[in-house]
Tab-separated table of C-alpha atoms in Angstrom:
chain	number	residue	atom	x	y	z
O	163	MET	CA	5.446	2.216	5.227
O	164	THR	CA	2.995	3.071	2.465
O	165	LEU	CA	2.721	5.299	-0.588
O	166	LYS	CA	0.774	8.530	-0.275
O	167	LEU	CA	-1.905	8.343	-2.962
O	168	ASP	CA	-3.439	11.393	-4.633
O	169	ALA	CA	-6.805	12.420	-3.181
O	170	VAL	CA	-8.975	11.211	-6.097
O	171	SER	CA	-7.381	7.739	-6.243
O	172	PHE	CA	-7.432	7.426	-2.465
O	173	GLU	CA	-11.131	8.308	-2.234
O	174	ARG	CA	-12.125	5.801	-4.916
O	175	LEU	CA	-10.057	2.971	-3.449
O	176	ASP	CA	-10.983	3.747	0.137
O	177	GLY	CA	-14.648	3.791	-0.835
O	178	LEU	CA	-14.284	0.299	-2.303
O	179	ARG	CA	-12.475	-0.848	0.830
O	180	ARG	CA	-15.170	0.551	3.145
O	181	MET	CA	-17.836	-1.107	0.998
O	182	HIS	CA	-16.259	-4.578	0.752
O	183	PHE	CA	-13.819	-5.106	3.637
O	184	PRO	CA	-15.368	-6.796	6.695
O	185	PRO	CA	-16.000	-3.808	9.003
O	186	GLU	CA	-14.912	-5.653	12.144
O	187	ARG	CA	-11.465	-6.143	10.554
O	188	ASN	CA	-11.076	-2.850	8.719
O	189	PHE	CA	-8.746	-0.831	10.956
O	190	LEU	CA	-7.147	1.327	8.279
O	191	SER	CA	-7.800	3.203	5.087
O	192	ALA	CA	-6.863	2.143	1.559
O	193	HIS	CA	-3.083	1.971	1.153
O	194	VAL	CA	-0.212	0.595	-0.920
O	195	THR	CA	2.159	-1.173	1.473
O	196	LEU	CA	5.858	-0.980	0.659
O	197	PHE	CA	7.157	-2.509	3.910
O	198	HIS	CA	5.134	-4.260	6.590
O	199	ALA	CA	7.483	-3.973	9.568
O	200	LEU	CA	10.459	-1.755	10.348
O	201	PRO	CA	11.923	-1.572	13.857
O	202	GLY	CA	10.789	1.353	15.978
O	203	SER	CA	14.163	1.269	17.717
O	204	GLU	CA	15.721	2.442	14.428
O	205	LEU	CA	13.255	5.270	13.819
O	206	ALA	CA	15.902	8.027	13.625
O	207	LYS	CA	17.864	6.132	10.942
O	208	ILE	CA	14.687	5.219	9.063
O	209	ARG	CA	13.589	8.871	9.036
O	210	SER	CA	17.004	9.963	7.762
O	211	HIS	CA	16.862	7.485	4.878
O	212	LEU	CA	13.300	8.484	4.023
O	213	GLU	CA	14.150	12.193	4.010
O	214	GLN	CA	17.068	11.640	1.620
O	215	ILE	CA	15.317	9.249	-0.737
O	216	SER	CA	11.999	11.099	-0.916
O	217	ALA	CA	13.758	14.412	-1.611
O	218	SER	CA	15.329	12.891	-4.739
O	219	THR	CA	12.289	10.926	-5.929
O	220	PRO	CA	9.916	12.547	-8.426
O	221	ILE	CA	6.159	12.137	-8.152
O	222	LEU	CA	5.257	8.625	-9.331
O	223	ASN	CA	2.581	8.078	-11.944
O	224	LEU	CA	0.319	5.179	-11.027
O	225	ALA	CA	-1.998	2.956	-13.025
O	226	PHE	CA	-4.671	0.685	-11.539
O	227	PRO	CA	-5.106	-1.774	-14.415
O	228	ARG	CA	-6.661	-4.904	-12.912
O	229	VAL	CA	-8.662	-6.461	-10.136
O	230	ARG	CA	-6.646	-9.273	-8.531
O	231	MET	CA	-7.779	-12.290	-6.514
O	232	LEU	CA	-5.944	-12.721	-3.218
O	233	GLY	CA	-7.439	-16.086	-2.338
O	234	ARG	CA	-9.694	-14.900	0.477
O	235	GLY	CA	-9.835	-11.322	-0.753
O	236	VAL	CA	-9.610	-8.904	-3.655
O	237	ALA	CA	-7.146	-6.166	-4.510
O	238	ILE	CA	-6.595	-3.533	-7.151
O	239	GLU	CA	-3.182	-3.812	-8.810
O	240	VAL	CA	-0.914	-0.774	-8.842
O	241	VAL	CA	1.579	-0.320	-11.678
O	242	SER	CA	4.225	2.392	-11.783
O	243	PRO	CA	7.444	2.537	-13.789
O	244	GLY	CA	9.417	4.119	-10.938
O	245	LEU	CA	7.969	2.214	-8.025
O	246	GLN	CA	10.202	-0.860	-8.247
O	247	ALA	CA	13.347	1.292	-8.361
O	248	LEU	CA	12.134	3.248	-5.327
O	249	HIS	CA	11.374	0.051	-3.452
O	250	ASP	CA	14.826	-1.346	-4.321
O	251	ARG	CA	16.540	1.803	-2.993
O	252	LEU	CA	14.562	1.652	0.236
O	253	ALA	CA	15.136	-2.088	0.666
O	254	ALA	CA	18.890	-1.563	0.299
O	255	CYS	CA	18.810	1.000	3.116
O	256	PHE	CA	16.643	-1.175	5.347
O	257	ASN	CA	18.217	-4.521	4.434
O	258	ALA	CA	19.425	-5.395	7.954
O	259	TRP	CA	15.933	-4.826	9.367
O	260	LEU	CA	13.710	-6.483	6.774
O	261	THR	CA	11.441	-9.317	7.848
O	262	PRO	CA	11.142	-12.415	5.635
O	263	GLN	CA	7.827	-11.023	4.355
O	264	ASP	CA	9.472	-7.754	3.297
O	265	ARG	CA	12.434	-9.546	1.703
O	266	GLN	CA	10.063	-11.165	-0.815
O	267	GLY	CA	9.818	-7.971	-2.829
O	268	VAL	CA	6.772	-5.903	-3.611
O	269	ARG	CA	3.668	-6.612	-5.703
O	270	PRO	CA	1.922	-3.265	-5.341
O	271	HIS	CA	-1.808	-3.357	-4.744
O	272	VAL	CA	-4.598	-1.907	-2.655
O	273	THR	CA	-6.556	-4.536	-0.770
O	274	ILE	CA	-10.266	-3.763	-0.929
O	275	GLN	CA	-11.481	-7.023	0.609
O	276	ASN	CA	-9.746	-9.618	2.794
O	277	LYS	CA	-10.446	-12.414	5.265
O	278	VAL	CA	-13.676	-13.519	3.601
O	279	SER	CA	-14.555	-16.878	2.084
O	280	VAL	CA	-13.000	-17.814	-1.244
O	281	GLN	CA	-16.489	-17.824	-2.742
O	282	GLU	CA	-17.257	-14.302	-1.502
O	283	ALA	CA	-13.912	-13.053	-2.846
O	284	ARG	CA	-14.521	-14.727	-6.201
O	285	GLU	CA	-17.968	-13.130	-6.425
O	286	LEU	CA	-16.560	-9.637	-5.826
O	287	HIS	CA	-13.699	-10.226	-8.252
O	288	ASP	CA	-16.059	-11.481	-10.941
O	289	ALA	CA	-18.400	-8.517	-10.391
O	290	LEU	CA	-15.637	-5.881	-10.621
O	291	ALA	CA	-13.105	-7.316	-13.081
O	292	PRO	CA	-15.002	-7.313	-16.394
O	293	GLU	CA	-15.819	-3.606	-16.308
O	294	TRP	CA	-12.867	-2.377	-14.215
O	295	LYS	CA	-11.623	1.079	-15.153
O	296	MET	CA	-9.898	3.619	-12.988
O	297	PRO	CA	-8.157	6.809	-14.054
O	298	PRO	CA	-4.389	7.035	-13.550
O	299	GLY	CA	-3.202	8.543	-10.308
O	300	GLN	CA	-0.053	9.643	-8.557
O	301	ALA	CA	1.983	8.983	-5.459
O	302	ALA	CA	3.429	12.156	-3.980
O	303	GLY	CA	5.316	10.714	-1.034
O	304	LEU	CA	5.764	8.071	1.607
O	305	LEU	CA	3.820	7.600	4.824
O	306	LEU	CA	5.353	6.062	7.919
O	307	TRP	CA	3.034	4.336	10.379
O	308	GLU	CA	3.144	2.753	13.809
O	309	TYR	CA	1.081	-0.380	14.330
O	310	LYS	CA	-1.077	-0.202	17.457
O	311	GLY	CA	-2.515	-3.734	17.510
O	312	GLY	CA	-5.431	-2.799	15.256
O	313	PRO	CA	-5.481	0.794	14.104
O	314	TRP	CA	-2.335	2.358	12.715
O	315	LEU	CA	-0.988	5.689	13.913
O	316	GLY	CA	0.483	7.974	11.254
O	317	ILE	CA	3.965	9.053	12.324
O	318	GLU	CA	5.254	11.145	9.452
O	319	GLU	CA	4.900	12.026	5.786
O	320	PHE	CA	7.861	12.346	3.408
O	321	SER	CA	7.017	14.288	0.244
O	322	PHE	CA	8.653	13.521	-3.085
O	323	ALA	CA	10.675	16.146	-4.959
O	324	GLY	CA	8.583	18.922	-6.418
O	325	VAL	CA	5.653	18.510	-4.036
């Protein structure tokens, strides 16, 4: 499950991802992951929770303040006052299904480079970080995906209140 980014933010971040992510490993567009794995066998319950929560969640304002090292990659941090509360509500609904990775909480970011050498990641970080600026953006909903062993298949979009 990911956030749905506004078009301007998505285009900027996806452009960076297309430019810097190894093409042979880049199976998806820029995204902010909220949960990595939810069971397909519980899809009806997951959809019900997402419909309820998204209908009562206002559009989230997003900031993209920093470039972050990921070890063998680089990401753009995402900061939003309401995002942690949203994640907590969702995690409470999905608690029985969360993997250890998803139980660790969320550190929102958009990965623009991954699975490269530490040196290559450091070079990109050092090139982007000093002058990094990106206008604020918004998240207008949630996107639910199905993993297909490489590419992801979009299943459904859940718009926030007022969209």
